[in-house]
mmCIF file of C-alpha atoms in Angstrom:
data_model
loop_
_atom_site.group_PDB
_atom_site.id
_atom_site.type_symbol
_atom_site.label_atom_id
_atom_site.label_comp_id
_atom_site.label_asym_id
_atom_site.label_seq_id
_atom_site.Cartn_x
_atom_site.Cartn_y
_atom_site.Cartn_z
ATOM 1 C CA MET A 1 -0.272 0.036 -0.038
ATOM 2 C CA MET A 2 1.112 2.967 -0.784
ATOM 3 C CA ASP A 3 2.301 5.340 2.140
ATOM 4 C CA GLN A 4 -0.211 8.260 2.517
ATOM 5 C CA ARG A 5 1.258 10.593 4.587
ATOM 6 C CA TRP A 6 1.897 14.179 3.982
ATOM 7 C CA ARG A 7 5.532 15.198 3.165
ATOM 8 C CA PRO A 8 7.057 18.379 2.733
ATOM 9 C CA THR A 9 8.319 19.704 -0.603
ATOM 10 C CA VAL A 10 12.099 21.081 0.012
ATOM 11 C CA ASN A 11 10.810 24.549 -0.360
ATOM 12 C CA GLU A 12 8.108 23.820 2.612
ATOM 13 C CA ARG A 13 10.801 22.017 5.009
ATOM 14 C CA GLU A 14 13.598 25.519 4.486
ATOM 15 C CA PHE A 15 10.917 27.906 4.606
ATOM 16 C CA ILE A 16 9.446 25.847 8.022
ATOM 17 C CA GLU A 17 13.110 25.624 9.620
ATOM 18 C CA GLN A 18 14.642 29.168 8.604
ATOM 19 C CA ALA A 19 11.189 30.663 10.477
ATOM 20 C CA LEU A 20 12.165 28.567 13.138
ATOM 21 C CA GLN A 21 15.711 30.053 13.461
ATOM 22 C CA SER A 22 14.159 33.623 13.545
ATOM 23 C CA ASP A 23 11.621 32.368 16.414
ATOM 24 C CA LEU A 24 8.611 32.387 14.048
ATOM 25 C CA ARG A 25 6.053 29.453 13.208
ATOM 26 C CA VAL A 26 4.037 28.939 10.374
ATOM 27 C CA ASP A 27 0.738 29.526 12.343
ATOM 28 C CA GLY A 28 2.150 32.714 14.187
ATOM 29 C CA ARG A 29 2.632 31.115 17.526
ATOM 30 C CA ARG A 30 5.669 32.002 19.954
ATOM 31 C CA PRO A 31 8.203 28.885 20.315
ATOM 32 C CA PHE A 32 6.629 27.845 23.985
ATOM 33 C CA ASP A 33 2.704 28.739 23.099
ATOM 34 C CA PHE A 34 0.159 25.997 22.881
ATOM 35 C CA ARG A 35 -2.486 26.246 20.191
ATOM 36 C CA LYS A 36 -5.885 26.966 21.288
ATOM 37 C CA LEU A 37 -7.188 24.860 23.993
ATOM 38 C CA THR A 38 -11.103 24.253 23.812
ATOM 39 C CA ILE A 39 -12.810 21.536 25.922
ATOM 40 C CA SER A 40 -16.475 20.533 25.993
ATOM 41 C CA PHE A 41 -18.292 17.747 27.397
ATOM 42 C CA GLY A 42 -20.873 15.290 26.373
ATOM 43 C CA ARG A 43 -24.385 14.672 28.137
ATOM 44 C CA GLU A 44 -23.060 11.633 29.845
ATOM 45 C CA ASP A 45 -20.822 11.939 32.690
ATOM 46 C CA GLY A 46 -17.379 10.802 31.677
ATOM 47 C CA SER A 47 -17.624 11.981 27.621
ATOM 48 C CA ALA A 48 -15.120 14.887 26.900
ATOM 49 C CA GLU A 49 -14.190 16.195 23.258
ATOM 50 C CA VAL A 50 -10.758 18.156 23.350
ATOM 51 C CA LEU A 51 -9.866 20.596 20.364
ATOM 52 C CA LEU A 52 -6.519 21.725 20.302
ATOM 53 C CA GLY A 53 -5.778 24.178 17.025
ATOM 54 C CA GLU A 54 -7.112 21.679 14.617
ATOM 55 C CA THR A 55 -6.654 18.518 16.371
ATOM 56 C CA CYS A 56 -9.697 17.162 17.604
ATOM 57 C CA VAL A 57 -9.629 13.915 20.234
ATOM 58 C CA MET A 58 -12.854 12.625 21.530
ATOM 59 C CA GLY A 59 -12.894 10.361 24.737
ATOM 60 C CA TYR A 60 -15.458 8.226 26.477
ATOM 61 C CA VAL A 61 -14.915 6.489 29.892
ATOM 62 C CA THR A 62 -16.508 3.302 31.135
ATOM 63 C CA ALA A 63 -16.531 0.968 34.133
ATOM 64 C CA GLN A 64 -17.034 -2.761 34.790
ATOM 65 C CA LEU A 65 -16.887 -5.126 37.588
ATOM 66 C CA VAL A 66 -14.099 -7.750 37.004
ATOM 67 C CA PRO A 67 -12.066 -10.101 39.459
ATOM 68 C CA PRO A 68 -8.746 -8.723 40.523
ATOM 69 C CA TYR A 69 -5.360 -9.336 39.269
ATOM 70 C CA LYS A 70 -3.824 -12.070 41.742
ATOM 71 C CA ASP A 71 -0.852 -9.959 42.970
ATOM 72 C CA ARG A 72 -3.167 -6.966 43.687
ATOM 73 C CA PRO A 73 -6.342 -8.202 44.808
ATOM 74 C CA ASN A 74 -7.469 -4.697 46.436
ATOM 75 C CA GLU A 75 -7.310 -2.766 43.340
ATOM 76 C CA GLY A 76 -8.783 -1.781 40.476
ATOM 77 C CA THR A 77 -7.773 -1.507 37.033
ATOM 78 C CA LEU A 78 -7.349 1.413 34.602
ATOM 79 C CA ALA A 79 -6.867 0.802 30.853
ATOM 80 C CA ILE A 80 -6.663 3.396 28.025
ATOM 81 C CA PHE A 81 -7.802 2.239 24.525
ATOM 82 C CA THR A 82 -7.096 4.331 21.194
ATOM 83 C CA GLU A 83 -8.698 4.314 17.807
ATOM 84 C CA PHE A 84 -6.965 6.043 14.910
ATOM 85 C CA SER A 85 -9.552 6.594 12.071
ATOM 86 C CA PRO A 86 -8.512 7.142 8.348
ATOM 87 C CA MET A 87 -10.938 10.174 8.575
ATOM 88 C CA ALA A 88 -8.909 11.847 11.065
ATOM 89 C CA ASP A 89 -5.555 11.023 8.745
ATOM 90 C CA PRO A 90 -5.423 9.139 5.483
ATOM 91 C CA ALA A 91 -1.877 7.791 6.539
ATOM 92 C CA PHE A 92 -3.992 5.688 9.603
ATOM 93 C CA GLU A 93 -5.303 2.236 8.626
ATOM 94 C CA PRO A 94 -8.046 0.930 9.488
ATOM 95 C CA GLY A 95 -8.238 -2.345 11.755
ATOM 96 C CA ARG A 96 -4.903 -3.132 13.393
ATOM 97 C CA PRO A 97 -3.354 -0.070 15.314
ATOM 98 C CA GLY A 98 -0.333 1.821 14.205
ATOM 99 C CA GLU A 99 3.148 2.576 16.172
ATOM 100 C CA ALA A 100 1.473 5.762 16.776
ATOM 101 C CA ALA A 101 -1.554 4.317 18.185
ATOM 102 C CA ILE A 102 0.330 2.097 20.530
ATOM 103 C CA GLU A 103 2.930 4.853 21.764
ATOM 104 C CA LEU A 104 -0.063 7.228 22.067
ATOM 105 C CA GLY A 105 -1.910 4.840 24.645
ATOM 106 C CA ARG A 106 1.524 3.692 26.465
ATOM 107 C CA VAL A 107 2.523 7.586 26.861
ATOM 108 C CA ILE A 108 -1.327 8.609 28.602
ATOM 109 C CA ASP A 109 -1.205 5.065 30.150
ATOM 110 C CA ARG A 110 2.344 5.614 32.038
ATOM 111 C CA GLY A 111 1.494 9.352 32.835
ATOM 112 C CA LEU A 112 -1.476 8.040 34.548
ATOM 113 C CA ARG A 113 -0.754 5.030 36.369
ATOM 114 C CA GLU A 114 3.004 5.515 37.454
ATOM 115 C CA SER A 115 2.108 8.749 38.954
ATOM 116 C CA ARG A 116 -0.452 6.889 41.025
ATOM 117 C CA ALA A 117 -3.043 9.932 39.419
ATOM 118 C CA VAL A 118 -6.556 7.759 40.009
ATOM 119 C CA ASP A 119 -6.661 6.060 43.215
ATOM 120 C CA MET A 120 -6.914 2.488 42.165
ATOM 121 C CA GLU A 121 -7.884 1.214 46.042
ATOM 122 C CA SER A 122 -10.745 3.073 45.852
ATOM 123 C CA LEU A 123 -12.036 1.039 42.877
ATOM 124 C CA CYS A 124 -11.945 -2.288 45.413
ATOM 125 C CA VAL A 125 -15.258 -3.970 46.235
ATOM 126 C CA VAL A 126 -14.927 -6.671 47.534
ATOM 127 C CA ALA A 127 -10.972 -7.507 48.078
ATOM 128 C CA GLY A 128 -9.855 -10.538 45.884
ATOM 129 C CA LYS A 129 -13.303 -11.062 44.410
ATOM 130 C CA HIS A 130 -14.601 -7.662 42.460
ATOM 131 C CA VAL A 131 -12.923 -4.538 41.494
ATOM 132 C CA TRP A 132 -13.881 -1.690 39.013
ATOM 133 C CA ALA A 133 -11.949 -2.127 35.819
ATOM 134 C CA VAL A 134 -11.925 1.738 34.341
ATOM 135 C CA ARG A 135 -11.665 1.741 30.754
ATOM 136 C CA VAL A 136 -10.601 4.814 28.489
ATOM 137 C CA ASP A 137 -11.493 5.340 24.604
ATOM 138 C CA LEU A 138 -9.860 7.892 22.907
ATOM 139 C CA HIS A 139 -11.008 8.569 19.498
ATOM 140 C CA ILE A 140 -8.810 10.496 17.195
ATOM 141 C CA LEU A 141 -10.953 12.510 15.070
ATOM 142 C CA ASP A 142 -8.793 14.655 13.328
ATOM 143 C CA ASN A 143 -4.755 14.835 13.124
ATOM 144 C CA GLY A 144 -3.736 18.328 13.174
ATOM 145 C CA GLY A 145 -0.699 17.135 15.021
ATOM 146 C CA ASN A 146 0.397 16.546 18.441
ATOM 147 C CA LEU A 147 -2.324 13.986 19.363
ATOM 148 C CA ILE A 148 -0.200 12.821 22.385
ATOM 149 C CA ASP A 149 -1.372 16.142 24.529
ATOM 150 C CA ALA A 150 -4.737 16.333 23.041
ATOM 151 C CA ALA A 151 -5.242 12.899 24.060
ATOM 152 C CA ASN A 152 -3.987 13.453 27.390
ATOM 153 C CA ILE A 153 -6.038 16.110 28.253
ATOM 154 C CA THR A 154 -9.004 14.533 26.474
ATOM 155 C CA ALA A 155 -8.666 11.413 29.052
ATOM 156 C CA LEU A 156 -8.163 13.667 32.004
ATOM 157 C CA ALA A 157 -11.109 15.633 31.130
ATOM 158 C CA ALA A 158 -13.285 12.123 30.721
ATOM 159 C CA LEU A 159 -12.025 11.096 33.676
ATOM 160 C CA SER A 160 -12.659 14.016 35.997
ATOM 161 C CA THR A 161 -16.124 14.022 35.034
ATOM 162 C CA PHE A 162 -16.637 10.319 35.257
ATOM 163 C CA ARG A 163 -19.118 8.677 37.697
ATOM 164 C CA ARG A 164 -19.380 4.976 38.533
ATOM 165 C CA PRO A 165 -22.379 3.294 39.673
ATOM 166 C CA GLU A 166 -22.721 2.910 43.518
ATOM 167 C CA CYS A 167 -22.762 -0.883 44.675
ATOM 168 C CA THR A 168 -23.214 -2.202 48.271
ATOM 169 C CA VAL A 169 -22.153 -5.612 49.559
ATOM 170 C CA GLY A 170 -24.714 -7.992 51.077
ATOM 171 C CA GLY A 171 -26.015 -11.678 51.075
ATOM 172 C CA ASP A 172 -25.761 -14.612 53.549
ATOM 173 C CA ASP A 173 -21.750 -14.802 53.193
ATOM 174 C CA GLY A 174 -21.239 -10.533 52.986
ATOM 175 C CA GLN A 175 -19.790 -11.127 49.180
ATOM 176 C CA GLN A 176 -22.855 -10.777 47.080
ATOM 177 C CA VAL A 177 -22.395 -7.305 45.315
ATOM 178 C CA THR A 178 -25.575 -5.138 44.334
ATOM 179 C CA VAL A 179 -25.207 -2.443 41.774
ATOM 180 C CA HIS A 180 -27.610 0.428 42.014
ATOM 181 C CA ASP A 181 -28.982 2.191 39.049
ATOM 182 C CA PRO A 182 -28.165 6.083 39.286
ATOM 183 C CA GLU A 183 -32.183 6.915 39.971
ATOM 184 C CA VAL A 184 -31.877 4.546 42.980
ATOM 185 C CA MET A 185 -28.634 6.089 44.544
ATOM 186 C CA ASP A 186 -25.988 8.880 43.325
ATOM 187 C CA PRO A 187 -23.310 7.334 41.325
ATOM 188 C CA LEU A 188 -19.787 8.160 42.407
ATOM 189 C CA PRO A 189 -16.725 9.913 41.204
ATOM 190 C CA LEU A 190 -13.352 8.725 40.460
ATOM 191 C CA THR A 191 -10.623 9.844 43.513
ATOM 192 C CA ILE A 192 -8.419 11.818 41.043
ATOM 193 C CA HIS A 193 -5.235 12.518 43.462
ATOM 194 C CA HIS A 194 -3.637 15.018 40.715
ATOM 195 C CA LEU A 195 -3.568 15.323 36.579
ATOM 196 C CA PRO A 196 -0.498 14.527 34.713
ATOM 197 C CA ILE A 197 -0.345 16.994 32.146
ATOM 198 C CA ALA A 198 1.596 15.869 28.817
ATOM 199 C CA VAL A 199 3.702 18.552 27.187
ATOM 200 C CA THR A 200 5.248 17.398 23.535
ATOM 201 C CA PHE A 201 8.571 19.470 22.246
ATOM 202 C CA ALA A 202 9.680 19.263 18.802
ATOM 203 C CA TYR A 203 13.295 19.841 18.254
ATOM 204 C CA PHE A 204 14.723 21.334 14.954
ATOM 205 C CA GLY A 205 18.376 21.571 13.650
ATOM 206 C CA ASP A 206 20.754 19.859 15.688
ATOM 207 C CA GLY A 207 18.396 19.455 18.828
ATOM 208 C CA ASN A 208 19.142 23.283 19.574
ATOM 209 C CA ILE A 209 15.765 25.177 18.422
ATOM 210 C CA MET A 210 12.512 23.452 20.070
ATOM 211 C CA VAL A 211 8.951 24.350 20.246
ATOM 212 C CA ILE A 212 6.204 23.058 22.236
ATOM 213 C CA ASP A 213 2.701 21.569 20.842
ATOM 214 C CA PRO A 214 4.239 21.052 16.962
ATOM 215 C CA THR A 215 1.562 21.105 14.328
ATOM 216 C CA TYR A 216 0.699 18.520 11.752
ATOM 217 C CA LYS A 217 3.603 20.047 9.224
ATOM 218 C CA GLU A 218 6.157 20.778 11.967
ATOM 219 C CA GLU A 219 5.749 17.027 13.056
ATOM 220 C CA ALA A 220 6.825 16.216 9.151
ATOM 221 C CA VAL A 221 9.989 18.365 9.422
ATOM 222 C CA MET A 222 11.245 18.003 13.001
ATOM 223 C CA GLY A 223 14.265 15.877 14.096
ATOM 224 C CA GLY A 224 12.964 14.380 17.125
ATOM 225 C CA ARG A 225 10.501 14.582 19.644
ATOM 226 C CA MET A 226 10.323 14.167 23.418
ATOM 227 C CA THR A 227 6.877 14.124 25.853
ATOM 228 C CA ALA A 228 7.199 15.549 29.483
ATOM 229 C CA THR A 229 4.318 14.693 31.782
ATOM 230 C CA VAL A 230 3.962 16.680 34.650
ATOM 231 C CA ASN A 231 1.312 17.844 37.379
ATOM 232 C CA SER A 232 0.582 21.264 38.089
ATOM 233 C CA ASN A 233 2.892 20.510 41.370
ATOM 234 C CA GLY A 234 5.999 20.695 39.211
ATOM 235 C CA ASP A 235 6.226 16.645 39.954
ATOM 236 C CA VAL A 236 7.748 14.583 37.029
ATOM 237 C CA CYS A 237 5.146 11.780 36.009
ATOM 238 C CA ALA A 238 6.809 10.194 33.335
ATOM 239 C CA ILE A 239 9.432 11.381 30.219
ATOM 240 C CA GLN A 240 8.959 9.591 26.672
ATOM 241 C CA LYS A 241 11.784 10.029 24.131
ATOM 242 C CA ALA A 242 11.095 8.456 20.947
ATOM 243 C CA GLY A 243 14.133 8.426 18.703
ATOM 244 C CA GLY A 244 15.312 11.140 16.379
ATOM 245 C CA GLU A 245 18.178 13.465 17.269
ATOM 246 C CA GLY A 246 20.254 13.236 20.712
ATOM 247 C CA VAL A 247 19.081 16.060 23.286
ATOM 248 C CA MET A 248 21.638 17.617 25.534
ATOM 249 C CA SER A 249 20.470 16.951 29.356
ATOM 250 C CA SER A 250 20.771 20.599 30.077
ATOM 251 C CA VAL A 251 17.957 20.818 27.412
ATOM 252 C CA ILE A 252 15.510 18.339 29.036
ATOM 253 C CA MET A 253 15.981 20.276 32.411
ATOM 254 C CA GLN A 254 15.028 23.479 30.239
ATOM 255 C CA CYS A 255 11.964 21.101 28.940
ATOM 256 C CA LEU A 256 10.561 20.226 32.131
ATOM 257 C CA ARG A 257 10.789 23.805 34.028
ATOM 258 C CA ILE A 258 8.495 24.735 30.751
ATOM 259 C CA ALA A 259 6.574 22.048 31.055
ATOM 260 C CA SER A 260 5.593 22.557 34.628
ATOM 261 C CA VAL A 261 4.175 26.246 34.267
ATOM 262 C CA LYS A 262 2.293 24.794 31.361
ATOM 263 C CA ALA A 263 1.104 22.104 33.146
ATOM 264 C CA ALA A 264 -0.084 24.296 35.580
ATOM 265 C CA ASP A 265 -1.869 26.660 32.996
ATOM 266 C CA ILE A 266 -3.542 23.483 31.631
ATOM 267 C CA THR A 267 -4.690 21.860 35.042
ATOM 268 C CA SER A 268 -6.427 25.178 35.758
ATOM 269 C CA LYS A 269 -8.201 25.354 32.431
ATOM 270 C CA ILE A 270 -9.327 21.340 32.962
ATOM 271 C CA LYS A 271 -10.536 22.629 36.266
ATOM 272 C CA THR A 272 -12.198 25.499 35.449
ATOM 273 C CA LYS A 273 -14.352 23.760 32.905
ATOM 274 C CA ILE A 274 -15.485 21.161 35.145
ATOM 275 C CA HIS A 275 -16.462 23.493 37.519
ATOM 276 C CA GLN A 276 -18.613 25.393 34.977
ATOM 277 C CA LEU A 277 -20.572 22.214 34.530
#
């Protein structure tokens, strides 16, 4: 099958790179500016749609009761699933997930899970028998560049508004679980300790020019990319550097400082939007 990915011409590549050397970007932003971020919520709890510039991602959270893992009998589970539709980008193939889809899911999953952002123990109903398995489905609707950051914000917004059904434990052995309808008992929100925000940096030249939130065209020209997942307290939750140009440790430290400022800004935007509901 022919590769459908957009490739810049020599002139386009030179134009983007020369503009970056003058601290200019094709869409008029400064190097460390995000595109316009719009967060909207669906009618049902746990659904969100995020627009980051032209990148659009929709997320939906569901939960069901399952037996826990043997080594973690009193913890629930959290899983991230991504769907890349050819509607979003001709380069995406329907059916099997490509490298980009797998990397996207893993980066978001690691940021949430390794930092213990969601309290897994609060998802336990009967230790060793019944726990809640929370599933986040992320659908890429339009790829305008920097899918990781947009999908990460979508997952956090959807998880923040999700309510799982209330359930009670009873029966003769005290092990029988009854799941109640939302009309009978109010559903419960997830316990979220902090919001790990992914901030993606694109490197150009020999790694000495960097920008955040690269567009589709900048991604086609960049020499490398790094995603730092940081919360509003400045704690580093995860770092992903997938190939490309090598980067000096001093540049990585500078990226982390910028990321912590951006994370605080995006966290306040998500919280403000949730409070407006």
